[in-house]
């Protein structure tokens, strides 16, 4: 009888031990779930704060009077609001051969202009149009021979392989006399 008691006592201990482990496992799972919940809540709060910060920077239609910007940029934003958006239009540009080495037609969407005005990330097209403008300014000052431009679309991370982009830049630089300063915007991706 004493053997049975000791055996059953041992079995009871092992059952209690297993039961405790199961409870600890459940408790750990609950703690992990709570931590995941807290992490998700923190992430949601962070995203909400980021959106609020972003909302502060975005220029909404009609909010150009409070914008700290040159009057010409404010006028352009008003033009987008009053003409381009209601009529579903865009701005078209011709980029002369002198700028990038070949004639090119491009356009800007109203969103491109509001992103530029709102100091948001802009695309290669906006940069190319600005480079065209700089070329026009240099042309008026008779300084085109001093500065060269490399098309941002040909060197962007979305355009071919690194080797292709490198060859394009090398070819462009070899065409010069070595006295020019080149403007080549670069975004690695």
Coordinates of N, CA and C in Angstrom, one line a residue:
X1 N 0.8 -1.2 0.0 CA 0.0 0.0 0.0 C 0.8 1.2 0.0
X2 N 1.9 1.2 0.7 CA 2.8 2.3 0.7 C 3.4 2.6 -0.6
X3 N 3.6 1.5 -1.4 CA 4.1 1.7 -2.7 C 3.1 2.4 -3.6
X4 N 1.8 2.0 -3.5 CA 0.8 2.6 -4.3 C 0.7 4.1 -3.9
X5 N 0.8 4.4 -2.7 CA 0.7 5.8 -2.2 C 1.9 6.6 -2.8
X6 N 3.1 6.0 -2.8 CA 4.2 6.8 -3.3 C 4.1 6.9 -4.8
X7 N 3.6 5.9 -5.5 CA 3.5 6.0 -6.9 C 2.4 7.0 -7.3
X8 N 1.3 6.9 -6.6 CA 0.2 7.8 -6.9 C 0.6 9.2 -6.6
X9 N 1.4 9.4 -5.5 CA 1.9 10.7 -5.1 C 2.8 11.2 -6.2
X10 N 3.7 10.3 -6.8 CA 4.5 10.8 -7.9 C 3.7 11.2 -9.1
X11 N 2.7 10.4 -9.3 CA 1.8 10.7 -10.5 C 1.1 12.1 -10.3
X12 N 0.7 12.3 -9.1 CA 0.0 13.5 -8.8 C 1.0 14.7 -9.0
X13 N 2.2 14.5 -8.5 CA 3.2 15.6 -8.7 C 3.4 15.9 -10.2
X14 N 3.5 14.8 -11.0 CA 3.7 15.1 -12.4 C 2.5 15.7 -13.0
X15 N 1.3 15.3 -12.6 CA 0.2 16.0 -13.2 C 0.1 17.5 -12.8
X16 N 0.5 17.8 -11.5 CA 0.5 19.2 -11.1 C 1.6 19.9 -11.9
X17 N 2.7 19.3 -12.1 CA 3.8 19.9 -12.8 C 3.4 20.2 -14.3
X18 N 2.7 19.2 -14.9 CA 2.3 19.4 -16.3 C 1.2 20.5 -16.3
X19 N 0.3 20.5 -15.3 CA -0.8 21.4 -15.3 C -0.2 22.8 -15.1
X20 N 0.9 23.0 -14.2 CA 1.5 24.3 -14.1 C 2.2 24.7 -15.4
X21 N 2.8 23.8 -16.1 CA 3.5 24.2 -17.3 C 2.4 24.6 -18.4
X22 N 1.3 23.9 -18.4 CA 0.2 24.3 -19.3 C -0.3 25.7 -19.0
X23 N -0.4 26.0 -17.7 CA -0.9 27.3 -17.2 C 0.2 28.4 -17.6
X24 N 1.5 28.1 -17.4 CA 2.5 29.0 -17.7 C 2.6 29.2 -19.2
X25 N 2.4 28.2 -20.0 CA 2.3 28.3 -21.5 C 1.2 29.2 -21.9
X26 N 0.0 29.0 -21.3 CA -1.1 29.9 -21.6 C -0.9 31.3 -21.2
X27 N -0.3 31.4 -20.0 CA 0.1 32.8 -19.5 C 1.0 33.5 -20.4
X28 N 2.0 32.7 -20.9 CA 3.0 33.3 -21.8 C 2.3 33.7 -23.1
X29 N 1.5 32.9 -23.6 CA 0.7 33.2 -24.9 C -0.1 34.5 -24.7
X30 N -0.7 34.6 -23.5 CA -1.5 35.8 -23.2 C -0.7 37.0 -23.2
X31 N 0.5 36.9 -22.5 CA 1.4 38.0 -22.4 C 1.9 38.4 -23.8
X32 N 2.2 37.4 -24.7 CA 2.7 37.7 -26.0 C 1.6 38.4 -26.8
X33 N 0.4 37.9 -26.6 CA -0.8 38.6 -27.3 C -0.9 40.0 -26.9
X34 N -0.8 40.2 -25.6 CA -0.9 41.6 -25.0 C 0.2 42.5 -25.6
X35 N 1.4 41.9 -25.6 CA 2.6 42.7 -26.2 C 2.3 43.0 -27.7
X36 N 1.8 42.1 -28.4 CA 1.5 42.3 -29.8 C 0.5 43.4 -30.0
X37 N -0.5 43.4 -29.1 CA -1.6 44.4 -29.1 C -1.0 45.8 -28.8
X38 N -0.1 45.8 -27.8 CA 0.5 47.1 -27.5 C 1.3 47.6 -28.6
X39 N 2.1 46.7 -29.2 CA 2.9 47.1 -30.4 C 2.1 47.6 -31.5
X40 N 0.9 46.9 -31.8 CA 0.0 47.4 -32.8 C -0.5 48.7 -32.5
X41 N -0.9 48.9 -31.3 CA -1.5 50.2 -30.8 C -0.4 51.3 -31.0
X42 N 0.8 51.0 -30.6 CA 1.9 52.0 -30.8 C 2.1 52.3 -32.2
X43 N 2.1 51.3 -33.1 CA 2.3 51.5 -34.5 C 1.2 52.3 -35.1
X44 N -0.1 52.1 -34.7 CA -1.2 52.9 -35.1 C -1.1 54.3 -34.7
X45 N -0.7 54.5 -33.4 CA -0.5 55.9 -33.0 C 0.6 56.6 -33.8
X46 N 1.7 55.9 -34.1 CA 2.8 56.5 -34.8 C 2.3 56.8 -36.2
X47 N 1.5 55.9 -36.9 CA 1.0 56.2 -38.2 C 0.1 57.4 -38.2
X48 N -0.7 57.5 -37.1 CA -1.7 58.6 -37.0 C -0.9 59.9 -36.9
X49 N 0.1 59.9 -36.0 CA 0.9 61.1 -35.9 C 1.6 61.5 -37.2
X50 N 2.1 60.5 -37.9 CA 2.8 60.7 -39.2 C 1.8 61.4 -40.2
X51 N 0.5 60.8 -40.2 CA -0.5 61.4 -41.1 C -0.8 62.8 -40.7
X52 N -0.9 63.1 -39.4 CA -1.1 64.4 -38.9 C 0.0 65.4 -39.4
X53 N 1.2 64.9 -39.2 CA 2.3 65.8 -39.7 C 2.2 66.0 -41.2
X54 N 1.9 64.9 -41.9 CA 1.8 65.0 -43.4 C 0.7 65.9 -43.7
X55 N -0.4 65.8 -43.0 CA -1.6 66.7 -43.3 C -1.2 68.2 -43.1
X56 N -0.4 68.5 -42.1 CA 0.1 69.8 -41.9 C 0.8 70.4 -43.1
X57 N 1.6 69.5 -43.8 CA 2.5 70.0 -44.8 C 1.7 70.1 -46.2
X58 N 0.7 69.2 -46.4 CA 0.0 69.2 -47.6 C -0.8 70.5 -47.8
X59 N -0.7 71.0 -49.0 CA -1.4 72.3 -49.3 C -2.7 71.9 -49.9
X60 N -3.8 72.2 -49.3 CA -5.1 71.9 -49.8 C -5.6 73.0 -50.7
X61 N -6.6 72.7 -51.5 CA -7.1 73.6 -52.4 C -7.6 74.9 -51.7
X62 N -7.2 76.0 -52.2 CA -7.7 77.3 -51.6 C -6.9 77.7 -50.4
X63 N -5.8 77.0 -50.0 CA -5.1 77.4 -48.8 C -3.7 78.0 -49.2
X64 N -3.7 78.8 -50.3 CA -2.4 79.3 -50.7 C -2.1 80.7 -50.1
X65 N -3.1 81.3 -49.5 CA -2.8 82.7 -49.0 C -1.9 82.6 -47.7
X66 N -2.0 81.5 -47.0 CA -1.2 81.3 -45.8 C 0.2 80.6 -46.1
X67 N 0.4 80.2 -47.3 CA 1.6 79.5 -47.7 C 2.8 80.4 -47.7
X68 N 3.9 80.0 -47.1 CA 5.1 80.8 -47.3 C 5.8 80.4 -48.5
X69 N 5.6 81.2 -49.6 CA 6.2 80.8 -50.9 C 6.2 82.1 -51.7
X70 N 7.0 82.0 -52.8 CA 7.0 83.2 -53.7 C 5.7 83.4 -54.3
X71 N 5.4 84.6 -54.7 CA 4.0 84.9 -55.3 C 3.8 84.1 -56.6
X72 N 4.9 83.9 -57.3 CA 4.7 83.1 -58.6 C 4.3 81.7 -58.3
X73 N 4.8 81.1 -57.2 CA 4.3 79.7 -56.9 C 2.9 79.7 -56.4
X74 N 2.5 80.7 -55.6 CA 1.1 80.9 -55.2 C 0.2 81.0 -56.4
X75 N 0.6 81.8 -57.4 CA -0.2 82.0 -58.6 C -0.3 80.7 -59.4
X76 N 0.8 79.9 -59.4 CA 0.7 78.6 -60.1 C -0.2 77.7 -59.4
X77 N -0.2 77.7 -58.1 CA -1.2 76.9 -57.3 C -2.6 77.3 -57.5
X78 N -2.8 78.6 -57.6 CA -4.2 79.1 -57.9 C -4.6 78.6 -59.3
X79 N -3.7 78.7 -60.2 CA -4.0 78.3 -61.6 C -4.4 76.8 -61.6
X80 N -3.6 76.0 -60.9 CA -4.0 74.6 -60.8 C -5.4 74.4 -60.2
X81 N -5.7 75.1 -59.2 CA -7.0 75.0 -58.5 C -8.2 75.5 -59.4
X82 N -7.9 76.6 -60.1 CA -9.0 77.2 -60.8 C -9.2 76.7 -62.3
X83 N -8.1 76.3 -62.9 CA -8.1 75.9 -64.3 C -7.9 74.4 -64.5
X84 N -6.7 73.9 -64.0 CA -6.4 72.5 -64.3 C -7.3 71.5 -63.7
X85 N -7.5 71.6 -62.4 CA -8.4 70.6 -61.8 C -9.8 70.6 -62.3
X86 N -10.5 71.8 -62.4 CA -11.9 71.7 -62.8 C -12.1 71.2 -64.3
X87 N -11.1 71.5 -65.1 CA -11.2 71.1 -66.5 C -10.4 69.8 -66.8
X88 N -9.9 69.2 -65.8 CA -9.1 67.9 -65.9 C -8.0 68.1 -66.9
X89 N -7.2 69.1 -66.8 CA -6.1 69.4 -67.7 C -4.8 69.1 -67.1
X90 N -3.7 69.2 -67.9 CA -2.4 69.1 -67.4 C -1.5 70.2 -68.1
X91 N -0.3 70.4 -67.6 CA 0.6 71.3 -68.2 C 1.6 70.6 -69.1
X92 N 1.7 71.0 -70.4 CA 2.6 70.3 -71.4 C 3.8 71.2 -71.6
X93 N 5.0 70.5 -71.7 CA 6.2 71.2 -72.0 C 7.0 70.6 -73.1
X94 N 7.7 71.4 -73.8 CA 8.7 70.9 -74.8 C 10.1 71.2 -74.2
X95 N 10.9 70.1 -74.1 CA 12.2 70.3 -73.7 C 13.1 70.2 -74.9
X96 N 13.8 71.3 -75.2 CA 14.6 71.4 -76.4 C 15.8 70.5 -76.4
X97 N 16.3 70.3 -77.6 CA 17.4 69.4 -77.8 C 18.6 69.9 -77.0
X98 N 18.7 71.2 -76.9 CA 19.9 71.8 -76.2 C 20.0 71.4 -74.7
X99 N 18.9 71.1 -74.1 CA 18.9 70.8 -72.7 C 19.4 69.4 -72.4
X100 N 18.9 68.4 -72.9 CA 19.3 67.0 -72.6 C 19.9 66.3 -73.8
X101 N 20.0 66.9 -75.0 CA 20.6 66.3 -76.1 C 19.6 65.7 -77.1
X102 N 18.3 65.8 -76.8 CA 17.3 65.4 -77.7 C 16.0 66.0 -77.4
X103 N 15.2 66.3 -78.4 CA 13.8 66.9 -78.2 C 13.0 66.0 -77.4
X104 N 12.2 66.6 -76.5 CA 11.4 65.7 -75.6 C 10.1 66.5 -75.2
X105 N 9.0 65.8 -75.2 CA 7.8 66.4 -74.8 C 7.4 65.8 -73.4
X106 N 7.0 66.6 -72.5 CA 6.6 66.0 -71.2 C 5.4 66.8 -70.7
X107 N 4.9 66.4 -69.5 CA 3.7 67.1 -69.0 C 3.8 67.0 -67.4
X108 N 3.1 67.9 -66.8 CA 3.0 67.9 -65.3 C 1.5 67.8 -65.0
X109 N 1.2 66.9 -64.1 CA -0.1 66.8 -63.5 C -0.4 67.8 -62.4
X110 N -1.6 68.1 -62.1 CA -1.9 69.0 -61.0 C -1.2 68.5 -59.7
X111 N -1.3 67.2 -59.5 CA -0.7 66.7 -58.3 C 0.8 66.9 -58.2
X112 N 1.5 66.9 -59.4 CA 3.0 67.2 -59.4 C 3.2 68.6 -58.8
X113 N 2.4 69.5 -59.2 CA 2.6 70.9 -58.8 C 2.3 71.1 -57.3
X114 N 1.2 70.5 -56.9 CA 0.8 70.7 -55.4 C 1.9 69.9 -54.6
X115 N 2.4 68.8 -55.0 CA 3.5 68.2 -54.3 C 4.7 69.0 -54.2
X116 N 5.1 69.7 -55.3 CA 6.2 70.6 -55.3 C 6.0 71.7 -54.4
X117 N 4.8 72.3 -54.5 CA 4.5 73.5 -53.6 C 4.4 73.1 -52.1
X118 N 4.0 71.9 -51.9 CA 3.9 71.4 -50.5 C 5.2 70.8 -49.9
X119 N 6.3 71.0 -50.7 CA 7.6 70.5 -50.2 C 7.5 68.9 -50.0
X120 N 6.8 68.2 -50.8 CA 6.7 66.8 -50.8 C 7.7 66.2 -51.8
X121 N 7.9 64.9 -51.7 CA 8.8 64.2 -52.7 C 8.2 64.5 -54.1
X122 N 9.1 64.8 -55.0 CA 8.7 65.0 -56.4 C 9.4 64.0 -57.3
X123 N 8.8 63.9 -58.5 CA 9.3 62.9 -59.5 C 10.3 63.5 -60.4
X124 N 10.9 62.6 -61.3 CA 11.9 63.0 -62.3 C 11.3 64.1 -63.3
X125 N 10.1 64.0 -63.6 CA 9.5 64.9 -64.6 C 9.5 66.3 -64.0
X126 N 9.2 66.5 -62.8 CA 9.2 67.9 -62.2 C 10.7 68.4 -62.2
X127 N 11.6 67.5 -61.9 CA 13.0 68.0 -61.9 C 13.4 68.3 -63.3
X128 N 13.0 67.5 -64.3 CA 13.4 67.8 -65.7 C 12.8 69.1 -66.2
X129 N 11.6 69.4 -65.8 CA 10.9 70.7 -66.2 C 11.7 71.9 -65.5
X130 N 12.1 71.7 -64.3 CA 12.9 72.7 -63.6 C 14.2 72.9 -64.3
X131 N 14.8 71.8 -64.7 CA 16.1 71.9 -65.4 C 15.9 72.7 -66.7
X132 N 14.8 72.5 -67.3 CA 14.5 73.2 -68.6 C 14.4 74.7 -68.3
X133 N 13.8 75.0 -67.2 CA 13.7 76.4 -66.8 C 15.1 77.0 -66.5
X134 N 15.9 76.3 -65.8 CA 17.2 76.7 -65.5 C 18.0 77.0 -66.8
X135 N 17.8 76.1 -67.8 CA 18.5 76.2 -69.0 C 18.1 77.5 -69.7
X136 N 16.8 77.8 -69.7 CA 16.2 79.1 -70.2 C 16.9 80.3 -69.6
X137 N 17.0 80.2 -68.2 CA 17.7 81.4 -67.5 C 19.1 81.5 -67.9
X138 N 19.8 80.4 -68.0 CA 21.2 80.4 -68.4 C 21.4 80.9 -69.9
X139 N 20.4 80.6 -70.7 CA 20.4 81.0 -72.1 C 20.3 82.5 -72.2
X140 N 19.4 83.1 -71.4 CA 19.2 84.5 -71.3 C 20.5 85.2 -70.8
X141 N 21.2 84.6 -69.9 CA 22.4 85.2 -69.4 C 23.6 84.8 -70.2
X142 N 23.4 84.1 -71.4 CA 24.5 83.7 -72.3 C 25.5 82.8 -71.5
X143 N 25.0 81.9 -70.7 CA 25.9 81.0 -69.9 C 25.7 79.5 -70.2
X144 N 25.0 79.2 -71.3 CA 24.7 77.8 -71.6 C 25.9 76.9 -71.7
X145 N 27.0 77.5 -72.2 CA 28.2 76.7 -72.5 C 28.9 76.3 -71.1
X146 N 28.5 77.0 -70.0 CA 29.1 76.7 -68.8 C 28.5 75.5 -68.0
X147 N 27.2 75.3 -68.3 CA 26.5 74.3 -67.5 C 25.8 73.3 -68.5
X148 N 25.9 72.0 -68.1 CA 25.2 71.0 -68.9 C 24.2 70.2 -67.9
X149 N 23.2 69.6 -68.6 CA 22.2 68.9 -67.8 C 22.1 67.5 -68.3
X150 N 21.9 66.6 -67.3 CA 21.7 65.2 -67.6 C 20.2 64.9 -67.2
X151 N 19.5 64.3 -68.1 CA 18.1 64.0 -67.9 C 17.9 63.1 -66.7
X152 N 17.1 63.5 -65.7 CA 16.9 62.7 -64.5 C 16.2 61.4 -64.8
X153 N 15.4 61.3 -65.9 CA 14.7 60.1 -66.2 C 15.7 59.0 -66.7
X154 N 16.8 59.4 -67.3 CA 17.8 58.4 -67.8 C 18.7 57.9 -66.7
X155 N 18.8 58.6 -65.6 CA 19.7 58.1 -64.5 C 19.0 57.7 -63.2
X156 N 17.6 57.7 -63.3 CA 16.9 57.3 -62.1 C 17.0 55.8 -61.9
X157 N 16.7 55.4 -60.6 CA 16.8 54.0 -60.2 C 15.9 53.1 -61.0
X158 N 14.8 53.7 -61.6 CA 13.9 52.9 -62.3 C 14.2 52.8 -63.8
X159 N 15.4 53.3 -64.2 CA 15.7 53.3 -65.6 C 16.9 52.4 -65.9
X160 N 16.7 51.2 -66.3 CA 17.7 50.3 -66.7 C 18.6 49.8 -65.6
X161 N 19.7 49.2 -65.9 CA 20.6 48.7 -64.9 C 21.6 49.8 -64.5
X162 N 22.4 49.6 -63.5 CA 23.4 50.5 -63.1 C 24.4 50.7 -64.2
X163 N 24.8 49.6 -64.9 CA 25.7 49.7 -65.9 C 25.2 50.6 -67.1
X164 N 23.9 50.4 -67.4 CA 23.3 51.2 -68.5 C 23.3 52.7 -68.1
X165 N 23.0 53.0 -66.9 CA 22.9 54.4 -66.4 C 24.3 55.0 -66.4
X166 N 25.3 54.2 -66.0 CA 26.7 54.6 -66.0 C 27.2 54.9 -67.4
X167 N 26.8 54.1 -68.4 CA 27.2 54.3 -69.8 C 26.6 55.6 -70.3
X168 N 25.3 55.8 -70.0 CA 24.7 57.1 -70.4 C 25.4 58.3 -69.9
X169 N 25.7 58.3 -68.6 CA 26.4 59.4 -68.0 C 27.8 59.6 -68.6
X170 N 28.5 58.5 -68.8 CA 29.9 58.6 -69.4 C 29.8 59.1 -70.8
X171 N 28.8 58.7 -71.6 CA 28.6 59.2 -73.0 C 28.3 60.7 -73.0
X172 N 27.5 61.1 -72.1 CA 27.2 62.5 -72.0 C 28.4 63.4 -71.7
X173 N 29.2 62.9 -70.7 CA 30.3 63.6 -70.3 C 31.4 63.6 -71.4
X174 N 31.5 62.6 -72.2 CA 32.5 62.5 -73.2 C 32.2 63.5 -74.3
X175 N 31.0 63.9 -74.5 CA 30.6 64.9 -75.6 C 31.0 66.3 -75.2
X176 N 31.5 66.6 -74.0 CA 31.7 67.9 -73.6 C 33.2 68.3 -73.8
X177 N 33.5 69.5 -73.6 CA 34.9 70.0 -73.7 C 35.6 69.9 -72.4
X178 N 35.0 69.5 -71.3 CA 35.6 69.3 -70.0 C 35.5 70.6 -69.2
X179 N 35.0 71.6 -69.7 CA 34.9 72.9 -69.0 C 33.5 73.1 -68.4
X180 N 32.6 72.3 -68.7 CA 31.2 72.5 -68.2 C 31.0 71.9 -66.8
X181 N 30.1 72.5 -66.1 CA 29.6 71.9 -64.8 C 28.3 71.2 -65.2
X182 N 28.2 70.0 -64.7 CA 26.9 69.2 -65.0 C 26.0 69.1 -63.8
X183 N 24.7 69.3 -64.1 CA 23.7 69.1 -63.1 C 23.0 67.8 -63.4
X184 N 23.2 66.8 -62.4 CA 22.6 65.5 -62.6 C 22.0 65.1 -61.3
X185 N 20.7 65.2 -61.2 CA 20.0 64.8 -60.0 C 20.1 63.3 -59.9
X186 N 20.3 62.8 -58.7 CA 20.5 61.3 -58.5 C 19.8 60.9 -57.2
X187 N 18.9 59.9 -57.4 CA 18.2 59.3 -56.2 C 18.4 57.8 -56.3
X188 N 19.2 57.2 -55.4 CA 19.5 55.8 -55.5 C 18.4 54.9 -55.3
X189 N 17.2 55.4 -55.0 CA 16.1 54.5 -54.9 C 15.5 54.4 -53.6

